[in-house]
PDB file of C-alpha atoms in Angstrom:
ATOM      1  CA  UNK A1022      13.180 -16.331-114.293  1.00  0.00           C
ATOM      2  CA  UNK A1023      13.022 -13.414-116.538  1.00  0.00           C
ATOM      3  CA  UNK A1024      15.536 -10.376-115.132  1.00  0.00           C
ATOM      4  CA  UNK A1025      13.129  -7.677-113.924  1.00  0.00           C
ATOM      5  CA  UNK A1026      14.452  -3.994-115.490  1.00  0.00           C
ATOM      6  CA  UNK A1027      15.663  -1.780-112.763  1.00  0.00           C
ATOM      7  CA  UNK A1028      15.839   1.836-113.010  1.00  0.00           C
ATOM      8  CA  UNK A1029      17.917   3.587-110.066  1.00  0.00           C
ATOM      9  CA  UNK A1030      17.639   7.116-109.523  1.00  0.00           C
ATOM     10  CA  UNK A1031      20.633   8.718-107.737  1.00  0.00           C
ATOM     11  CA  UNK A1032      22.070  12.169-106.676  1.00  0.00           C
ATOM     12  CA  UNK A1033      25.468  11.449-104.963  1.00  0.00           C
ATOM     13  CA  UNK A1034      27.892   9.181-104.774  1.00  0.00           C
ATOM     14  CA  UNK A1035      26.078   6.052-105.644  1.00  0.00           C
ATOM     15  CA  UNK A1036      27.277   3.385-102.810  1.00  0.00           C
ATOM     16  CA  UNK A1037      23.870   1.573-102.662  1.00  0.00           C
ATOM     17  CA  UNK A1038      23.576   1.588-106.242  1.00  0.00           C
ATOM     18  CA  UNK A1039      26.969  -0.561-105.710  1.00  0.00           C
ATOM     19  CA  UNK A1040      25.412  -2.911-103.789  1.00  0.00           C
ATOM     20  CA  UNK A1041      22.644  -3.793-106.339  1.00  0.00           C
ATOM     21  CA  UNK A1042      25.368  -3.785-109.137  1.00  0.00           C
ATOM     22  CA  UNK A1043      27.094  -6.235-106.499  1.00  0.00           C
ATOM     23  CA  UNK A1044      24.150  -8.072-105.697  1.00  0.00           C
ATOM     24  CA  UNK A1045      23.544  -8.792-109.641  1.00  0.00           C
ATOM     25  CA  UNK A1046      26.954  -9.648-110.446  1.00  0.00           C
ATOM     26  CA  UNK A1047      26.925 -12.336-107.572  1.00  0.00           C
ATOM     27  CA  UNK A1048      23.335 -13.652-108.697  1.00  0.00           C
ATOM     28  CA  UNK A1049      21.839 -12.578-105.617  1.00  0.00           C
ATOM     29  CA  UNK A1050      19.631 -10.375-107.656  1.00  0.00           C
ATOM     30  CA  UNK A1051      17.331 -11.409-110.833  1.00  0.00           C
ATOM     31  CA  UNK A1052      17.446  -8.093-112.082  1.00  0.00           C
ATOM     32  CA  UNK A1053      19.271  -6.350-114.462  1.00  0.00           C
ATOM     33  CA  UNK A1054      19.773  -2.861-113.905  1.00  0.00           C
ATOM     34  CA  UNK A1055      18.737  -0.915-117.151  1.00  0.00           C
ATOM     35  CA  UNK A1056      19.579   2.582-116.550  1.00  0.00           C
ATOM     36  CA  UNK A1057      20.862   5.434-113.850  1.00  0.00           C
ATOM     37  CA  UNK A1058      19.605   8.828-113.579  1.00  0.00           C
ATOM     38  CA  UNK A1059      20.870  11.514-111.665  1.00  0.00           C
ATOM     39  CA  UNK A1060      19.719  15.193-111.022  1.00  0.00           C
ATOM     40  CA  UNK A1061      23.267  15.969-110.209  1.00  0.00           C
ATOM     41  CA  UNK A1062      25.877  16.580-113.315  1.00  0.00           C
ATOM     42  CA  UNK A1063      28.758  15.327-111.008  1.00  0.00           C
ATOM     43  CA  UNK A1064      27.285  12.476-109.024  1.00  0.00           C
ATOM     44  CA  UNK A1065      29.594   9.825-108.465  1.00  0.00           C
ATOM     45  CA  UNK A1066      26.760   7.266-109.285  1.00  0.00           C
ATOM     46  CA  UNK A1067      26.758   8.210-112.716  1.00  0.00           C
ATOM     47  CA  UNK A1068      30.716   7.199-113.328  1.00  0.00           C
ATOM     48  CA  UNK A1069      29.946   3.633-111.173  1.00  0.00           C
ATOM     49  CA  UNK A1070      26.929   3.170-113.793  1.00  0.00           C
ATOM     50  CA  UNK A1071      29.807   4.324-116.850  1.00  0.00           C
ATOM     51  CA  UNK A1072      32.101   1.403-115.113  1.00  0.00           C
ATOM     52  CA  UNK A1073      29.835  -0.920-115.250  1.00  0.00           C
ATOM     53  CA  UNK A1074      28.274  -0.077-118.811  1.00  0.00           C
ATOM     54  CA  UNK A1075      24.932   0.863-117.340  1.00  0.00           C
ATOM     55  CA  UNK A1076      23.150   3.592-119.598  1.00  0.00           C
ATOM     56  CA  UNK A1077      23.544   6.880-117.513  1.00  0.00           C
ATOM     57  CA  UNK A1078      21.820  10.313-117.628  1.00  0.00           C
ATOM     58  CA  UNK A1079      22.130  13.827-115.735  1.00  0.00           C
ATOM     59  CA  UNK A1080      18.939  15.652-116.119  1.00  0.00           C
ATOM     60  CA  UNK A1081      18.724  19.116-114.915  1.00  0.00           C
ATOM     61  CA  UNK A1082      15.874  20.776-113.351  1.00  0.00           C
ATOM     62  CA  UNK A1083      16.745  23.814-114.445  1.00  0.00           C
ATOM     63  CA  UNK A1084      16.073  22.751-118.060  1.00  0.00           C
ATOM     64  CA  UNK A1085      12.895  22.900-117.596  1.00  0.00           C
ATOM     65  CA  UNK A1086      10.058  25.313-116.897  1.00  0.00           C
ATOM     66  CA  UNK A1087       7.657  23.205-114.282  1.00  0.00           C
ATOM     67  CA  UNK A1088       8.587  20.320-112.133  1.00  0.00           C
ATOM     68  CA  UNK A1089       6.136  18.619-114.163  1.00  0.00           C
ATOM     69  CA  UNK A1090       8.029  18.432-117.100  1.00  0.00           C
ATOM     70  CA  UNK A1091      11.633  17.482-115.679  1.00  0.00           C
ATOM     71  CA  UNK A1092       9.696  14.349-114.247  1.00  0.00           C
ATOM     72  CA  UNK A1093       7.949  13.697-117.484  1.00  0.00           C
ATOM     73  CA  UNK A1094      11.509  13.508-118.861  1.00  0.00           C
ATOM     74  CA  UNK A1095      12.543  11.046-116.661  1.00  0.00           C
ATOM     75  CA  UNK A1096       9.366   8.895-116.967  1.00  0.00           C
ATOM     76  CA  UNK A1097      10.177   8.919-120.835  1.00  0.00           C
ATOM     77  CA  UNK A1098      13.685   7.750-120.257  1.00  0.00           C
ATOM     78  CA  UNK A1099      12.654   4.976-117.729  1.00  0.00           C
ATOM     79  CA  UNK A1100       9.813   3.929-120.134  1.00  0.00           C
ATOM     80  CA  UNK A1101      12.541   3.604-122.944  1.00  0.00           C
ATOM     81  CA  UNK A1102      14.265   1.121-121.118  1.00  0.00           C
ATOM     82  CA  UNK A1103      11.025  -0.504-120.050  1.00  0.00           C
ATOM     83  CA  UNK A1104      12.046  -0.041-116.393  1.00  0.00           C
ATOM     84  CA  UNK A1105       9.604  -2.663-113.838  1.00  0.00           C
ATOM     85  CA  UNK A1106      10.977  -0.850-110.929  1.00  0.00           C
ATOM     86  CA  UNK A1107      12.135   2.249-109.878  1.00  0.00           C
ATOM     87  CA  UNK A1108      14.742   2.826-106.575  1.00  0.00           C
ATOM     88  CA  UNK A1109      15.471   5.815-105.270  1.00  0.00           C
ATOM     89  CA  UNK A1110      18.976   4.978-103.756  1.00  0.00           C
ATOM     90  CA  UNK A1111      20.375   8.342-102.292  1.00  0.00           C
ATOM     91  CA  UNK A1112      18.301  10.290-104.657  1.00  0.00           C
ATOM     92  CA  UNK A1113      17.241  14.111-102.928  1.00  0.00           C
ATOM     93  CA  UNK A1114      14.118  15.075-104.476  1.00  0.00           C
ATOM     94  CA  UNK A1115      10.765  14.571-103.688  1.00  0.00           C
ATOM     95  CA  UNK A1116       8.265  12.388-106.527  1.00  0.00           C
ATOM     96  CA  UNK A1117       5.329  14.670-107.144  1.00  0.00           C
ATOM     97  CA  UNK A1118       1.706  12.678-107.553  1.00  0.00           C
ATOM     98  CA  UNK A1119       2.159  12.722-110.798  1.00  0.00           C
ATOM     99  CA  UNK A1120       5.497  10.185-110.756  1.00  0.00           C
ATOM    100  CA  UNK A1121       4.048   8.280-108.124  1.00  0.00           C
ATOM    101  CA  UNK A1122       1.240   7.413-110.279  1.00  0.00           C
ATOM    102  CA  UNK A1123       2.899   6.615-113.717  1.00  0.00           C
ATOM    103  CA  UNK A1124       4.718   3.915-111.142  1.00  0.00           C
ATOM    104  CA  UNK A1125       2.486   2.722-108.801  1.00  0.00           C
ATOM    105  CA  UNK A1126       3.794   0.332-106.136  1.00  0.00           C
ATOM    106  CA  UNK A1127       6.574  -0.035-108.561  1.00  0.00           C
ATOM    107  CA  UNK A1128       8.892   3.111-106.588  1.00  0.00           C
ATOM    108  CA  UNK A1129      11.247   1.867-103.569  1.00  0.00           C
ATOM    109  CA  UNK A1130      13.245   3.667-101.449  1.00  0.00           C
ATOM    110  CA  UNK A1131      15.822   3.479 -98.715  1.00  0.00           C
ATOM    111  CA  UNK A1132      15.911   5.868 -95.695  1.00  0.00           C
ATOM    112  CA  UNK A1133      18.713   5.742 -93.025  1.00  0.00           C
ATOM    113  CA  UNK A1134      16.351   5.651 -89.775  1.00  0.00           C
ATOM    114  CA  UNK A1135      13.259   3.602 -88.459  1.00  0.00           C
ATOM    115  CA  UNK A1136      10.366   5.014 -90.203  1.00  0.00           C
ATOM    116  CA  UNK A1137       8.296   6.845 -88.812  1.00  0.00           C
ATOM    117  CA  UNK A1138      11.039   8.173 -86.691  1.00  0.00           C
ATOM    118  CA  UNK A1139      13.744  10.943 -88.135  1.00  0.00           C
ATOM    119  CA  UNK A1140      11.919  10.785 -91.686  1.00  0.00           C
ATOM    120  CA  UNK A1141      10.095  13.021 -93.807  1.00  0.00           C
ATOM    121  CA  UNK A1142      10.295  16.550 -94.865  1.00  0.00           C
ATOM    122  CA  UNK A1143      13.850  17.924 -94.824  1.00  0.00           C
ATOM    123  CA  UNK A1144      15.490  14.686 -93.240  1.00  0.00           C
ATOM    124  CA  UNK A1145      18.078  13.640 -95.360  1.00  0.00           C
ATOM    125  CA  UNK A1146      22.030  12.274 -95.065  1.00  0.00           C
ATOM    126  CA  UNK A1147      23.766  13.895 -92.388  1.00  0.00           C
ATOM    127  CA  UNK A1148      20.725  15.299 -91.064  1.00  0.00           C
ATOM    128  CA  UNK A1149      19.190  12.533 -89.690  1.00  0.00           C
ATOM    129  CA  UNK A1150      22.065  11.289 -87.852  1.00  0.00           C
ATOM    130  CA  UNK A1151      22.599  14.526 -86.176  1.00  0.00           C
ATOM    131  CA  UNK A1152      18.998  14.292 -84.799  1.00  0.00           C
ATOM    132  CA  UNK A1153      19.131  10.831 -83.761  1.00  0.00           C
ATOM    133  CA  UNK A1154      21.802  11.783 -81.353  1.00  0.00           C
ATOM    134  CA  UNK A1155      20.729  15.020 -80.583  1.00  0.00           C
ATOM    135  CA  UNK A1156      17.237  13.190 -79.304  1.00  0.00           C
ATOM    136  CA  UNK A1157      19.175  10.560 -77.634  1.00  0.00           C
ATOM    137  CA  UNK A1158      17.679   7.424 -78.905  1.00  0.00           C
ATOM    138  CA  UNK A1159      19.579   4.315 -78.242  1.00  0.00           C
ATOM    139  CA  UNK A1160      18.283   2.909 -81.463  1.00  0.00           C
ATOM    140  CA  UNK A1161      18.593   4.042 -85.125  1.00  0.00           C
ATOM    141  CA  UNK A1162      18.284   1.940 -88.511  1.00  0.00           C
ATOM    142  CA  UNK A1163      17.092   1.757 -91.974  1.00  0.00           C
ATOM    143  CA  UNK A1164      13.740   1.287 -94.024  1.00  0.00           C
ATOM    144  CA  UNK A1165      13.366   0.064 -96.932  1.00  0.00           C
ATOM    145  CA  UNK A1166       9.544   1.428 -98.080  1.00  0.00           C
ATOM    146  CA  UNK A1167       7.504   1.960-101.286  1.00  0.00           C
ATOM    147  CA  UNK A1168       7.281   5.731-102.156  1.00  0.00           C
ATOM    148  CA  UNK A1169       3.242   7.153-102.088  1.00  0.00           C
ATOM    149  CA  UNK A1170       2.668  10.611-102.533  1.00  0.00           C
ATOM    150  CA  UNK A1171       3.945  11.751 -99.218  1.00  0.00           C
ATOM    151  CA  UNK A1172       6.945  12.141 -97.815  1.00  0.00           C
ATOM    152  CA  UNK A1173       8.750   8.773 -96.580  1.00  0.00           C
ATOM    153  CA  UNK A1174       5.106   8.116 -95.726  1.00  0.00           C
ATOM    154  CA  UNK A1175       4.572   4.543 -98.025  1.00  0.00           C
ATOM    155  CA  UNK A1176       4.153   0.974 -96.524  1.00  0.00           C
ATOM    156  CA  UNK A1177       7.701  -0.412 -95.236  1.00  0.00           C
ATOM    157  CA  UNK A1178       9.128  -3.373 -96.979  1.00  0.00           C
ATOM    158  CA  UNK A1179      11.990  -3.859 -94.649  1.00  0.00           C
ATOM    159  CA  UNK A1180      13.704  -2.245 -91.460  1.00  0.00           C
ATOM    160  CA  UNK A1181      16.719  -3.075 -89.528  1.00  0.00           C
ATOM    161  CA  UNK A1182      18.055  -1.890 -86.585  1.00  0.00           C
ATOM    162  CA  UNK A1183      21.634  -0.572 -85.353  1.00  0.00           C
ATOM    163  CA  UNK A1184      22.382   0.634 -81.956  1.00  0.00           C
ATOM    164  CA  UNK A1185      23.433   4.297 -80.868  1.00  0.00           C
ATOM    165  CA  UNK A1186      26.636   4.055 -79.132  1.00  0.00           C
ATOM    166  CA  UNK A1187      27.640   6.750 -76.623  1.00  0.00           C
ATOM    167  CA  UNK A1188      30.890   7.911 -78.441  1.00  0.00           C
ATOM    168  CA  UNK A1189      28.646   8.188 -81.916  1.00  0.00           C
ATOM    169  CA  UNK A1190      29.255  11.124 -83.996  1.00  0.00           C
ATOM    170  CA  UNK A1191      26.978  11.910 -86.908  1.00  0.00           C
ATOM    171  CA  UNK A1192      29.674  10.285 -89.394  1.00  0.00           C
ATOM    172  CA  UNK A1193      30.721   6.970 -87.481  1.00  0.00           C
ATOM    173  CA  UNK A1194      26.719   6.538 -86.575  1.00  0.00           C
ATOM    174  CA  UNK A1195      25.948   6.658 -91.000  1.00  0.00           C
ATOM    175  CA  UNK A1196      28.562   4.559 -91.787  1.00  0.00           C
ATOM    176  CA  UNK A1197      27.411   1.665 -89.584  1.00  0.00           C
ATOM    177  CA  UNK A1198      23.483   2.476 -90.935  1.00  0.00           C
ATOM    178  CA  UNK A1199      24.843   2.671 -94.539  1.00  0.00           C
ATOM    179  CA  UNK A1200      26.417  -1.023 -94.326  1.00  0.00           C
ATOM    180  CA  UNK A1201      22.483  -2.039 -93.402  1.00  0.00           C
ATOM    181  CA  UNK A1202      21.093   0.043 -95.929  1.00  0.00           C
ATOM    182  CA  UNK A1203      23.487  -2.147 -98.254  1.00  0.00           C
ATOM    183  CA  UNK A1204      22.029  -5.147 -96.731  1.00  0.00           C
ATOM    184  CA  UNK A1205      18.274  -4.665 -97.216  1.00  0.00           C
ATOM    185  CA  UNK A1206      17.899  -2.829-100.092  1.00  0.00           C
ATOM    186  CA  UNK A1207      19.140  -5.776-102.097  1.00  0.00           C
ATOM    187  CA  UNK A1208      16.906  -7.982-100.095  1.00  0.00           C
ATOM    188  CA  UNK A1209      14.183  -6.144-100.701  1.00  0.00           C
ATOM    189  CA  UNK A1210      14.640  -5.646-104.879  1.00  0.00           C
ATOM    190  CA  UNK A1211      14.981  -9.506-104.974  1.00  0.00           C
ATOM    191  CA  UNK A1212      11.592  -9.886-103.355  1.00  0.00           C
ATOM    192  CA  UNK A1213       9.702  -7.341-105.575  1.00  0.00           C
ATOM    193  CA  UNK A1214      11.201  -9.390-108.680  1.00  0.00           C
ATOM    194  CA  UNK A1215      10.201 -12.863-107.012  1.00  0.00           C
ATOM    195  CA  UNK A1216       6.904 -11.059-106.993  1.00  0.00           C
ATOM    196  CA  UNK A1217       7.408 -12.336-103.042  1.00  0.00           C
ATOM    197  CA  UNK A1218       5.769  -8.439-101.809  1.00  0.00           C
ATOM    198  CA  UNK A1219       1.848  -8.372-101.128  1.00  0.00           C
ATOM    199  CA  UNK A1220       0.764  -4.960 -99.535  1.00  0.00           C
ATOM    200  CA  UNK A1221      -2.593  -5.267 -97.397  1.00  0.00           C
ATOM    201  CA  UNK A1222      -3.874  -1.647 -96.314  1.00  0.00           C
ATOM    202  CA  UNK A1223      -0.984  -0.530 -94.850  1.00  0.00           C
ATOM    203  CA  UNK A1224       1.070  -3.589 -94.215  1.00  0.00           C
ATOM    204  CA  UNK A1225       3.903  -5.447 -96.685  1.00  0.00           C
ATOM    205  CA  UNK A1226       3.507  -8.721 -96.325  1.00  0.00           C
ATOM    206  CA  UNK A1227       6.259 -11.448 -97.418  1.00  0.00           C
ATOM    207  CA  UNK A1228       5.092 -14.198 -98.635  1.00  0.00           C
ATOM    208  CA  UNK A1229       7.243 -17.520 -98.025  1.00  0.00           C
ATOM    209  CA  UNK A1230       8.738 -15.658 -95.385  1.00  0.00           C
ATOM    210  CA  UNK A1231      12.914 -14.550 -95.661  1.00  0.00           C
ATOM    211  CA  UNK A1232      13.833 -17.975 -95.773  1.00  0.00           C
ATOM    212  CA  UNK A1233      17.326 -18.742 -95.900  1.00  0.00           C
ATOM    213  CA  UNK A1234      18.804 -16.211 -98.419  1.00  0.00           C
ATOM    214  CA  UNK A1235      17.501 -13.359 -96.212  1.00  0.00           C
ATOM    215  CA  UNK A1236      18.739 -14.368 -93.263  1.00  0.00           C
ATOM    216  CA  UNK A1237      22.539 -15.123 -94.941  1.00  0.00           C
ATOM    217  CA  UNK A1238      22.166 -11.711 -96.755  1.00  0.00           C
ATOM    218  CA  UNK A1239      20.556  -9.629 -93.284  1.00  0.00           C
ATOM    219  CA  UNK A1240      20.178 -10.923 -89.892  1.00  0.00           C
ATOM    220  CA  UNK A1241      17.503  -8.958 -87.519  1.00  0.00           C
ATOM    221  CA  UNK A1242      15.479  -8.025 -90.205  1.00  0.00           C
ATOM    222  CA  UNK A1243      12.294  -6.329 -89.551  1.00  0.00           C
ATOM    223  CA  UNK A1244      13.056  -5.986 -85.698  1.00  0.00           C
TER     224      UNK A1244
END
């Protein structure tokens, strides 16, 4: 199978990027991480890319008059590397309709809650876990979804639940959710690379089911 070229957009430490790198290294992902792009110059994710010999770019929106020009530069780089799948791995910017159209149904994002709960404009990072605890829900989790022109509104690929404990803090909950993100994001990328994701209206169907690989990678996916 020909390896699918993946471009990863990041803003922070890049632990989800590392999960993808590890998945490639152990042969789980039939992919090549071709390029990593960040909107933050000091993002540790860029250092992770450098360590692995993956081309990394810092693109500063302040260098562009319009947001569209900024995104055109990113799209230009992604196409230069012949990227077939764009993964948002802690990328803290909302993509414009222009960007989404350029990679229609070829952008996936990981979000630290069970969408459609605790998502949308302003829901990212610590705030998600603060609101989960504040609301008093008993279960949260992580979601991997296709990106459309809304915010966290695209078709859902995979979800996995995480219990919310009485003693949880935003930090402790974030750590447990992050572990789940590191399981389901590589699995979603694998399913995309194997052309096993079929979008019908808002539903994403997995041809052939998850099988042994999916169960080994992450139990109770989709609950």
